[in-house]
PDB file of C-alpha atoms in Angstrom:
ATOM      1  CA  VAL A   1     -12.686  29.455  13.012  1.00 39.00           C
ATOM      2  CA  ASN A   2     -11.722  26.951  10.806  1.00 47.00           C
ATOM      3  CA  TRP A   3     -14.300  27.165   8.078  1.00 40.00           C
ATOM      4  CA  ALA A   4     -13.882  23.675   7.043  1.00 44.00           C
ATOM      5  CA  THR A   5     -14.251  21.935  10.140  1.00 51.00           C
ATOM      6  CA  GLY A   6     -16.646  24.542  12.115  1.00 50.00           C
ATOM      7  CA  ILE A   7     -14.609  24.352  14.688  1.00 50.00           C
ATOM      8  CA  ALA A   8     -14.219  27.355  16.424  1.00 46.00           C
ATOM      9  CA  GLN A   9     -11.658  27.644  19.925  1.00 49.00           C
ATOM     10  CA  GLU A  10      -9.965  29.812  22.057  1.00 55.00           C
ATOM     11  CA  MET A  11      -6.082  29.619  20.921  1.00 64.00           C
ATOM     12  CA  ILE A  12      -4.452  26.632  22.561  1.00 85.00           C
ATOM     13  CA  ASP A  13      -0.309  26.898  23.213  1.00 90.00           C
ATOM     14  CA  PRO A  14       1.298  23.393  21.052  1.00 91.00           C
ATOM     15  CA  PRO A  15       3.140  21.469  23.048  1.00 92.00           C
ATOM     16  CA  PRO A  16       6.142  22.614  24.905  1.00 91.00           C
ATOM     17  CA  GLY A  17       9.506  20.902  23.597  1.00 90.00           C
ATOM     18  CA  GLY A  18       9.750  22.205  19.943  1.00 92.00           C
ATOM     19  CA  ALA A  19       8.007  21.685  17.291  1.00 95.00           C
ATOM     20  CA  THR A  20       5.078  18.493  17.583  1.00 96.00           C
ATOM     21  CA  GLU A  21       5.505  15.836  14.975  1.00 97.00           C
ATOM     22  CA  VAL A  22       2.434  15.056  13.584  1.00 97.00           C
ATOM     23  CA  GLU A  23       1.939  11.955  11.337  1.00 96.00           C
ATOM     24  CA  ILE A  24      -0.448  12.237   8.765  1.00 96.00           C
ATOM     25  CA  GLY A  25      -1.947   9.784   6.146  1.00 94.00           C
ATOM     26  CA  ILE A  26      -4.106  10.131   3.109  1.00 94.00           C
ATOM     27  CA  PHE A  27      -6.140   7.826   1.643  1.00 91.00           C
ATOM     28  CA  VAL A  28      -8.498   8.033  -1.500  1.00 91.00           C
ATOM     29  CA  LEU A  29     -11.415   6.409  -1.631  1.00 90.00           C
ATOM     30  CA  GLU A  30     -12.848   7.541  -4.782  1.00 91.00           C
ATOM     31  CA  ILE A  31     -11.887   9.679  -7.347  1.00 92.00           C
ATOM     32  CA  ASN A  32     -15.002  10.563  -8.535  1.00 89.00           C
ATOM     33  CA  GLU A  33     -14.966  13.272 -11.781  1.00 91.00           C
ATOM     34  CA  ILE A  34     -11.991  15.003 -13.282  1.00 94.00           C
ATOM     35  CA  ASP A  35     -13.598  18.344 -15.052  1.00 94.00           C
ATOM     36  CA  GLU A  36     -11.920  19.542 -17.724  1.00 94.00           C
ATOM     37  CA  PRO A  37     -13.533  22.869 -17.928  1.00 95.00           C
ATOM     38  CA  THR A  38     -13.372  24.054 -14.298  1.00 96.00           C
ATOM     39  CA  GLN A  39      -9.917  22.407 -13.875  1.00 96.00           C
ATOM     40  CA  THR A  40     -10.989  20.554 -11.311  1.00 97.00           C
ATOM     41  CA  PHE A  41     -11.495  16.614  -9.667  1.00 96.00           C
ATOM     42  CA  GLY A  42     -13.590  15.556  -7.087  1.00 95.00           C
ATOM     43  CA  ALA A  43     -12.594  12.715  -4.567  1.00 95.00           C
ATOM     44  CA  ARG A  44     -13.601  10.806  -1.170  1.00 95.00           C
ATOM     45  CA  CYS A  45     -10.804  10.632   1.155  1.00 95.00           C
ATOM     46  CA  PHE A  46      -9.484   9.468   4.913  1.00 93.00           C
ATOM     47  CA  ILE A  47      -7.083  11.655   6.826  1.00 96.00           C
ATOM     48  CA  ASP A  48      -5.221   9.861   9.524  1.00 96.00           C
ATOM     49  CA  LEU A  49      -3.284  12.144  11.962  1.00 98.00           C
ATOM     50  CA  LYS A  50      -1.257  11.013  15.288  1.00 98.00           C
ATOM     51  CA  TRP A  51       0.470  13.539  17.567  1.00 97.00           C
ATOM     52  CA  LYS A  52       1.559  12.936  21.471  1.00 96.00           C
ATOM     53  CA  ASP A  53       0.230  15.526  23.759  1.00 96.00           C
ATOM     54  CA  ALA A  54       0.299  14.978  27.105  1.00 93.00           C
ATOM     55  CA  ARG A  55      -2.113  17.598  28.386  1.00 94.00           C
ATOM     56  CA  ALA A  56      -5.008  15.962  26.370  1.00 94.00           C
ATOM     57  CA  SER A  57      -5.304  13.400  28.768  1.00 93.00           C
ATOM     58  CA  GLN A  58      -5.691  15.380  31.417  1.00 90.00           C
ATOM     59  CA  GLY A  59      -9.046  16.197  32.759  1.00 85.00           C
ATOM     60  CA  LEU A  60     -10.456  13.125  31.676  1.00 90.00           C
ATOM     61  CA  GLU A  61     -11.716  10.540  34.008  1.00 87.00           C
ATOM     62  CA  TRP A  62      -9.150   7.285  33.823  1.00 84.00           C
ATOM     63  CA  LYS A  63     -10.896   4.316  35.671  1.00 81.00           C
ATOM     64  CA  SER A  64      -8.830   1.588  37.025  1.00 78.00           C
ATOM     65  CA  GLY A  65      -8.782  -1.491  35.257  1.00 70.00           C
ATOM     66  CA  ALA A  66     -10.628   0.636  32.211  1.00 68.00           C
ATOM     67  CA  SER A  67      -9.858   1.197  28.611  1.00 74.00           C
ATOM     68  CA  LYS A  68      -6.778   3.813  28.362  1.00 90.00           C
ATOM     69  CA  LYS A  69      -8.106   5.313  25.525  1.00 92.00           C
ATOM     70  CA  LYS A  70     -11.075   7.422  25.331  1.00 95.00           C
ATOM     71  CA  ILE A  71     -13.159   7.574  21.643  1.00 95.00           C
ATOM     72  CA  PHE A  72     -15.142  10.377  20.893  1.00 97.00           C
ATOM     73  CA  THR A  73     -17.455  10.417  17.425  1.00 96.00           C
ATOM     74  CA  GLU A  74     -19.196  12.943  15.218  1.00 95.00           C
ATOM     75  CA  ASP A  75     -20.057  16.118  17.100  1.00 96.00           C
ATOM     76  CA  GLY A  76     -18.119  14.476  20.499  1.00 96.00           C
ATOM     77  CA  ALA A  77     -15.435  14.643  18.719  1.00 96.00           C
ATOM     78  CA  ARG A  78     -16.052  17.859  17.308  1.00 95.00           C
ATOM     79  CA  GLU A  79     -16.852  19.378  20.751  1.00 95.00           C
ATOM     80  CA  GLN A  80     -13.347  17.575  22.264  1.00 95.00           C
ATOM     81  CA  LEU A  81     -11.162  19.133  19.448  1.00 95.00           C
ATOM     82  CA  LYS A  82     -11.962  22.606  21.646  1.00 93.00           C
ATOM     83  CA  ASN A  83     -10.587  21.518  24.295  1.00 93.00           C
ATOM     84  CA  ILE A  84      -7.239  19.871  23.302  1.00 95.00           C
ATOM     85  CA  TRP A  85      -4.596  21.023  20.768  1.00 96.00           C
ATOM     86  CA  TRP A  86      -4.803  19.360  17.336  1.00 96.00           C
ATOM     87  CA  PRO A  87      -3.123  20.534  14.176  1.00 95.00           C
ATOM     88  CA  ASP A  88      -6.267  21.806  12.582  1.00 94.00           C
ATOM     89  CA  ILE A  89      -6.148  21.114   9.339  1.00 95.00           C
ATOM     90  CA  GLU A  90      -7.224  22.259   6.006  1.00 95.00           C
ATOM     91  CA  ILE A  91      -6.812  21.882   2.412  1.00 96.00           C
ATOM     92  CA  ALA A  92      -4.709  24.429   0.755  1.00 95.00           C
ATOM     93  CA  ASN A  93      -6.044  23.054  -2.791  1.00 96.00           C
ATOM     94  CA  GLU A  94      -9.556  22.699  -2.389  1.00 97.00           C
ATOM     95  CA  VAL A  95     -12.280  25.167  -3.839  1.00 96.00           C
ATOM     96  CA  SER A  96     -14.871  24.815  -1.742  1.00 89.00           C
ATOM     97  CA  PRO A  97     -14.977  23.859   2.151  1.00 92.00           C
ATOM     98  CA  ARG A  98     -14.928  19.722   2.658  1.00 95.00           C
ATOM     99  CA  GLN A  99     -17.529  17.975   3.578  1.00 96.00           C
ATOM    100  CA  ILE A 100     -16.840  15.873   6.696  1.00 96.00           C
ATOM    101  CA  GLU A 101     -18.731  12.431   6.655  1.00 96.00           C
ATOM    102  CA  ASN A 102     -17.565  11.345   9.853  1.00 96.00           C
ATOM    103  CA  ARG A 103     -15.179  11.964  12.130  1.00 97.00           C
ATOM    104  CA  GLU A 104     -13.380  10.615  15.104  1.00 97.00           C
ATOM    105  CA  LEU A 105     -11.063  11.043  17.882  1.00 97.00           C
ATOM    106  CA  ILE A 106      -9.363   8.857  20.296  1.00 97.00           C
ATOM    107  CA  ILE A 107      -7.235  10.035  23.002  1.00 97.00           C
ATOM    108  CA  ASN A 108      -5.212   7.553  25.338  1.00 95.00           C
ATOM    109  CA  SER A 109      -3.918   7.870  28.610  1.00 93.00           C
ATOM    110  CA  ASN A 110      -0.045   7.677  27.625  1.00 93.00           C
ATOM    111  CA  GLY A 111      -1.474  11.349  25.723  1.00 94.00           C
ATOM    112  CA  ILE A 112      -1.256  10.026  22.485  1.00 96.00           C
ATOM    113  CA  VAL A 113      -3.857  11.349  19.996  1.00 97.00           C
ATOM    114  CA  GLU A 114      -5.550   9.963  17.107  1.00 97.00           C
ATOM    115  CA  TYR A 115      -7.785  11.804  14.389  1.00 98.00           C
ATOM    116  CA  GLU A 116      -9.632  10.706  11.908  1.00 97.00           C
ATOM    117  CA  GLU A 117     -11.799  11.624   9.163  1.00 97.00           C
ATOM    118  CA  ILE A 118     -13.926  10.800   6.048  1.00 96.00           C
ATOM    119  CA  PHE A 119     -14.674  14.006   3.561  1.00 97.00           C
ATOM    120  CA  ILE A 120     -15.651  14.765   0.384  1.00 97.00           C
ATOM    121  CA  THR A 121     -14.291  17.600  -1.790  1.00 97.00           C
ATOM    122  CA  ARG A 122     -13.201  19.457  -4.675  1.00 97.00           C
ATOM    123  CA  PHE A 123      -9.846  20.133  -5.452  1.00 98.00           C
ATOM    124  CA  ASP A 124      -8.004  22.822  -7.765  1.00 96.00           C
ATOM    125  CA  VAL A 125      -5.820  21.141 -10.319  1.00 95.00           C
ATOM    126  CA  LEU A 126      -3.821  22.093 -13.488  1.00 93.00           C
ATOM    127  CA  LEU A 127      -4.703  19.861 -16.336  1.00 93.00           C
ATOM    128  CA  GLU A 128      -2.553  20.011 -19.553  1.00 90.00           C
ATOM    129  CA  LEU A 129      -4.739  18.974 -22.575  1.00 92.00           C
ATOM    130  CA  LYS A 130      -2.071  19.437 -25.436  1.00 92.00           C
ATOM    131  CA  LYS A 131      -2.197  15.631 -25.849  1.00 89.00           C
ATOM    132  CA  PHE A 132      -5.206  14.639 -25.828  1.00 90.00           C
ATOM    133  CA  PRO A 133      -7.114  12.341 -25.956  1.00 86.00           C
ATOM    134  CA  PHE A 134      -3.143  10.700 -25.067  1.00 87.00           C
ATOM    135  CA  ASP A 135      -2.688  12.651 -22.150  1.00 87.00           C
ATOM    136  CA  GLN A 136      -1.588  11.996 -18.908  1.00 85.00           C
ATOM    137  CA  GLN A 137      -2.220  14.259 -15.608  1.00 88.00           C
ATOM    138  CA  THR A 138      -0.930  15.083 -11.790  1.00 88.00           C
ATOM    139  CA  LEU A 139      -3.266  14.981  -9.448  1.00 91.00           C
ATOM    140  CA  LYS A 140      -2.409  16.649  -6.378  1.00 94.00           C
ATOM    141  CA  ILE A 141      -4.234  16.239  -2.612  1.00 96.00           C
ATOM    142  CA  GLU A 142      -2.593  19.375  -0.493  1.00 96.00           C
ATOM    143  CA  ILE A 143      -3.196  19.443   3.108  1.00 97.00           C
ATOM    144  CA  GLU A 144      -1.283  22.008   5.600  1.00 96.00           C
ATOM    145  CA  SER A 145      -2.184  23.138   9.577  1.00 95.00           C
ATOM    146  CA  PHE A 146      -4.627  26.610   9.617  1.00 89.00           C
ATOM    147  CA  ALA A 147      -3.025  27.785  12.065  1.00 90.00           C
ATOM    148  CA  TYR A 148       1.039  26.523  13.092  1.00 93.00           C
ATOM    149  CA  ASP A 149       3.955  26.736  11.340  1.00 93.00           C
ATOM    150  CA  GLU A 150       7.182  24.512  11.151  1.00 93.00           C
ATOM    151  CA  ASP A 151       7.950  26.025  14.849  1.00 93.00           C
ATOM    152  CA  SER A 152       4.922  24.361  16.091  1.00 94.00           C
ATOM    153  CA  LEU A 153       4.095  21.971  13.738  1.00 96.00           C
ATOM    154  CA  LYS A 154       6.236  18.969  11.644  1.00 96.00           C
ATOM    155  CA  PHE A 155       3.887  16.654   9.123  1.00 96.00           C
ATOM    156  CA  LYS A 156       6.349  13.015   8.881  1.00 93.00           C
ATOM    157  CA  PRO A 157       3.944   9.926   6.910  1.00 92.00           C
ATOM    158  CA  TYR A 158       1.998   7.739   8.638  1.00 91.00           C
ATOM    159  CA  GLU A 159       2.992   4.357   7.954  1.00 85.00           C
ATOM    160  CA  GLY A 160       0.531   1.809   6.351  1.00 84.00           C
ATOM    161  CA  LYS A 161      -2.378   4.840   6.288  1.00 89.00           C
ATOM    162  CA  THR A 162      -1.451   6.218   2.810  1.00 87.00           C
ATOM    163  CA  GLY A 163      -2.404   5.212  -0.350  1.00 82.00           C
ATOM    164  CA  PHE A 164      -5.644   3.870  -2.879  1.00 81.00           C
ATOM    165  CA  ASP A 165      -8.385   1.878  -2.134  1.00 80.00           C
ATOM    166  CA  GLU A 166      -8.563  -0.755  -5.024  1.00 75.00           C
ATOM    167  CA  HIS A 167     -12.262   0.365  -6.422  1.00 78.00           C
ATOM    168  CA  VAL A 168     -10.665   3.996  -6.247  1.00 79.00           C
ATOM    169  CA  GLN A 169     -10.971   4.827 -10.167  1.00 77.00           C
ATOM    170  CA  GLU A 170     -14.586   3.006 -10.863  1.00 79.00           C
ATOM    171  CA  HIS A 171     -16.637   6.004 -11.562  1.00 81.00           C
ATOM    172  CA  LEU A 172     -13.628   7.366 -14.459  1.00 85.00           C
ATOM    173  CA  VAL A 173     -13.848   4.473 -17.068  1.00 83.00           C
ATOM    174  CA  GLU A 174     -11.689   6.993 -19.148  1.00 87.00           C
ATOM    175  CA  TRP A 175      -9.012   7.170 -16.910  1.00 84.00           C
ATOM    176  CA  GLY A 176      -5.960   4.672 -16.337  1.00 74.00           C
ATOM    177  CA  PRO A 177      -3.588   4.921 -13.374  1.00 64.00           C
ATOM    178  CA  VAL A 178       0.112   4.981 -14.483  1.00 52.00           C
ATOM    179  CA  MET A 179       3.502   4.388 -12.614  1.00 51.00           C
ATOM    180  CA  TYR A 180       5.982   6.923 -11.432  1.00 50.00           C
ATOM    181  CA  PRO A 181       8.845   6.549 -13.750  1.00 46.00           C
ATOM    182  CA  ASP A 182      12.242   5.027 -12.198  1.00 46.00           C
ATOM    183  CA  ASP A 183      14.477   7.883 -13.554  1.00 42.00           C
ATOM    184  CA  PRO A 184      14.777  10.543 -10.583  1.00 44.00           C
ATOM    185  CA  LYS A 185      14.805  13.226 -13.420  1.00 41.00           C
ATOM    186  CA  TYR A 186      10.925  13.115 -13.635  1.00 40.00           C
ATOM    187  CA  TYR A 187      10.457  14.001  -9.895  1.00 41.00           C
ATOM    188  CA  PRO A 188      11.117  17.907 -10.023  1.00 42.00           C
ATOM    189  CA  GLU A 189       9.668  18.553  -6.767  1.00 46.00           C
ATOM    190  CA  GLY A 190      12.597  16.434  -5.211  1.00 43.00           C
ATOM    191  CA  PRO A 191      13.101  13.253  -3.615  1.00 40.00           C
ATOM    192  CA  ALA A 192       9.558  11.835  -1.366  1.00 42.00           C
ATOM    193  CA  TYR A 193       9.380  11.025   1.945  1.00 38.00           C
ATOM    194  CA  SER A 194       7.189   8.488   1.667  1.00 39.00           C
ATOM    195  CA  LEU A 195       6.406   6.121  -1.493  1.00 39.00           C
ATOM    196  CA  PRO A 196       4.705   2.833  -1.371  1.00 39.00           C
ATOM    197  CA  THR A 197       6.214  -0.340   0.026  1.00 38.00           C
ATOM    198  CA  GLN A 198       3.386  -3.381   0.394  1.00 37.00           C
ATOM    199  CA  PRO A 199       0.011  -3.813   0.836  1.00 36.00           C
ATOM    200  CA  THR A 200      -1.010  -3.363   4.490  1.00 36.00           C
ATOM    201  CA  LYS A 201      -4.600  -4.929   5.392  1.00 38.00           C
ATOM    202  CA  GLY A 202      -5.315  -3.661   1.652  1.00 39.00           C
ATOM    203  CA  LYS A 203      -3.723  -0.122   2.150  1.00 39.00           C
ATOM    204  CA  PRO A 204       0.052   0.088   0.567  1.00 41.00           C
ATOM    205  CA  GLY A 205       2.785   0.696   3.511  1.00 39.00           C
ATOM    206  CA  VAL A 206       4.902   3.570   3.136  1.00 38.00           C
ATOM    207  CA  THR A 207       8.881   3.714   4.285  1.00 36.00           C
ATOM    208  CA  ASN A 208      10.997   6.732   4.645  1.00 35.00           C
ATOM    209  CA  LYS A 209      14.129   5.576   2.077  1.00 33.00           C
ATOM    210  CA  GLY A 210      14.064   7.652   0.048  1.00 32.00           C
ATOM    211  CA  VAL A 211      12.878   7.832  -4.083  1.00 32.00           C
ATOM    212  CA  VAL A 212      11.325   4.245  -5.184  1.00 33.00           C
ATOM    213  CA  PRO A 213       9.460   3.791  -7.700  1.00 36.00           C
ATOM    214  CA  PRO A 214       5.344   1.933  -6.468  1.00 39.00           C
ATOM    215  CA  ILE A 215       6.163  -1.527  -6.748  1.00 36.00           C
ATOM    216  CA  ASP A 216       2.067  -2.288  -7.197  1.00 45.00           C
ATOM    217  CA  PRO A 217       0.737  -0.496 -10.386  1.00 45.00           C
ATOM    218  CA  GLY A 218      -2.586  -0.410  -8.950  1.00 46.00           C
ATOM    219  CA  PHE A 219      -1.371   2.305  -6.718  1.00 49.00           C
ATOM    220  CA  PRO A 220       0.563   4.740  -8.616  1.00 65.00           C
ATOM    221  CA  TRP A 221       1.271   7.747  -6.076  1.00 76.00           C
ATOM    222  CA  ARG A 222       3.791   9.523  -3.883  1.00 81.00           C
ATOM    223  CA  LEU A 223       3.586  11.554  -0.727  1.00 86.00           C
ATOM    224  CA  ASP A 224       5.683  14.420  -0.133  1.00 88.00           C
ATOM    225  CA  ILE A 225       6.647  16.594   3.231  1.00 91.00           C
ATOM    226  CA  LYS A 226       7.421  19.945   2.134  1.00 90.00           C
ATOM    227  CA  HIS A 227       8.340  23.135   3.286  1.00 87.00           C
ATOM    228  CA  GLU A 228       6.671  26.255   2.035  1.00 83.00           C
ATOM    229  CA  LYS A 229       7.170  29.688   3.015  1.00 74.00           C
ATOM    230  CA  GLU A 230       3.548  32.218   3.606  1.00 75.00           C
ATOM    231  CA  ILE A 231       3.139  35.634   3.918  1.00 68.00           C
ATOM    232  CA  ARG A 232       1.140  35.139   7.148  1.00 71.00           C
ATOM    233  CA  SER A 233       4.507  34.095   9.257  1.00 73.00           C
ATOM    234  CA  ASP A 234       7.866  34.201   9.020  1.00 78.00           C
ATOM    235  CA  SER A 235       9.168  30.312   9.314  1.00 82.00           C
ATOM    236  CA  ASP A 236       7.967  27.801   6.700  1.00 89.00           C
ATOM    237  CA  PHE A 237       4.485  25.382   6.885  1.00 92.00           C
ATOM    238  CA  SER A 238       4.997  22.082   6.689  1.00 94.00           C
ATOM    239  CA  LYS A 239       2.749  20.384   3.973  1.00 94.00           C
ATOM    240  CA  ALA A 240       1.683  16.650   2.977  1.00 95.00           C
ATOM    241  CA  VAL A 241       1.288  16.860  -0.608  1.00 93.00           C
ATOM    242  CA  LEU A 242      -0.353  13.102  -2.033  1.00 91.00           C
ATOM    243  CA  SER A 243       0.392  13.474  -6.037  1.00 88.00           C
ATOM    244  CA  PHE A 244      -0.628  10.613  -8.500  1.00 85.00           C
ATOM    245  CA  ARG A 245      -0.702  10.065 -12.290  1.00 82.00           C
ATOM    246  CA  LEU A 246      -3.541   9.286 -14.272  1.00 85.00           C
ATOM    247  CA  GLN A 247      -3.246   8.651 -17.961  1.00 84.00           C
ATOM    248  CA  ARG A 248      -6.337   8.933 -20.143  1.00 86.00           C
ATOM    249  CA  ASP A 249      -7.560   5.401 -22.550  1.00 83.00           C
ATOM    250  CA  HIS A 250      -7.880   7.023 -25.465  1.00 81.00           C
ATOM    251  CA  PHE A 251      -9.301   3.782 -26.553  1.00 80.00           C
ATOM    252  CA  PHE A 252     -12.630   4.936 -24.632  1.00 78.00           C
ATOM    253  CA  TYR A 253     -12.958   8.021 -27.172  1.00 76.00           C
ATOM    254  CA  MET A 254     -12.184   5.591 -30.443  1.00 73.00           C
ATOM    255  CA  TRP A 255     -15.270   3.021 -29.447  1.00 67.00           C
ATOM    256  CA  ARG A 256     -17.416   6.503 -28.774  1.00 64.00           C
ATOM    257  CA  ILE A 257     -16.924   7.254 -32.623  1.00 58.00           C
TER     258      ILE A 257
END
């Protein structure tokens, strides 16, 4: 059982033919709090996933001339996920199980499967407060598969599905965004697999062309696809990590004195 999603199912073999490539997007709708005493922050986010598994469309009724996709929402999506293979995601750095507000599953007749959910949770974060109130903080959202290592699943960025809502910081009056700098030395975890290029329908797009700083100072983020060893498998696990930096507005505290 994946306790975050509440989905219990028999283990379904991954699609044949090697590791399944799963496109992933993380879109932050709202950051509602950064709590220094508990070293956590709260956020409301989208997760978008897309993969191909020809078996998923089998057993569904496809009428001639009708739509070539089946859409399942809420409980219907949850039940259908029990019948197909899916990435079985979890939030690696959440401090309590996420609350899923909405979910949608789309199965196309060609075997393309799309999954989307909106969730709220709190994330663990290591805050460096020595320079308070002139500090900058890096927050992260880490997503991996609950069940499948890289022999079965590999993440890749889902173009146009990662970034921030323009009103994401409305509740954080004492914080402002900081862009990642141009100098590669500020990327201690290696080059990013995906970074903003230009907005798409209000959301930044992504690219796979190496380390390029965000062009829009309103969207100071980067998406890395990492490969990490865990004791539950001899193989690495694929992990998508959305990182973003915020700088505290010290003038906020000066006005309160």
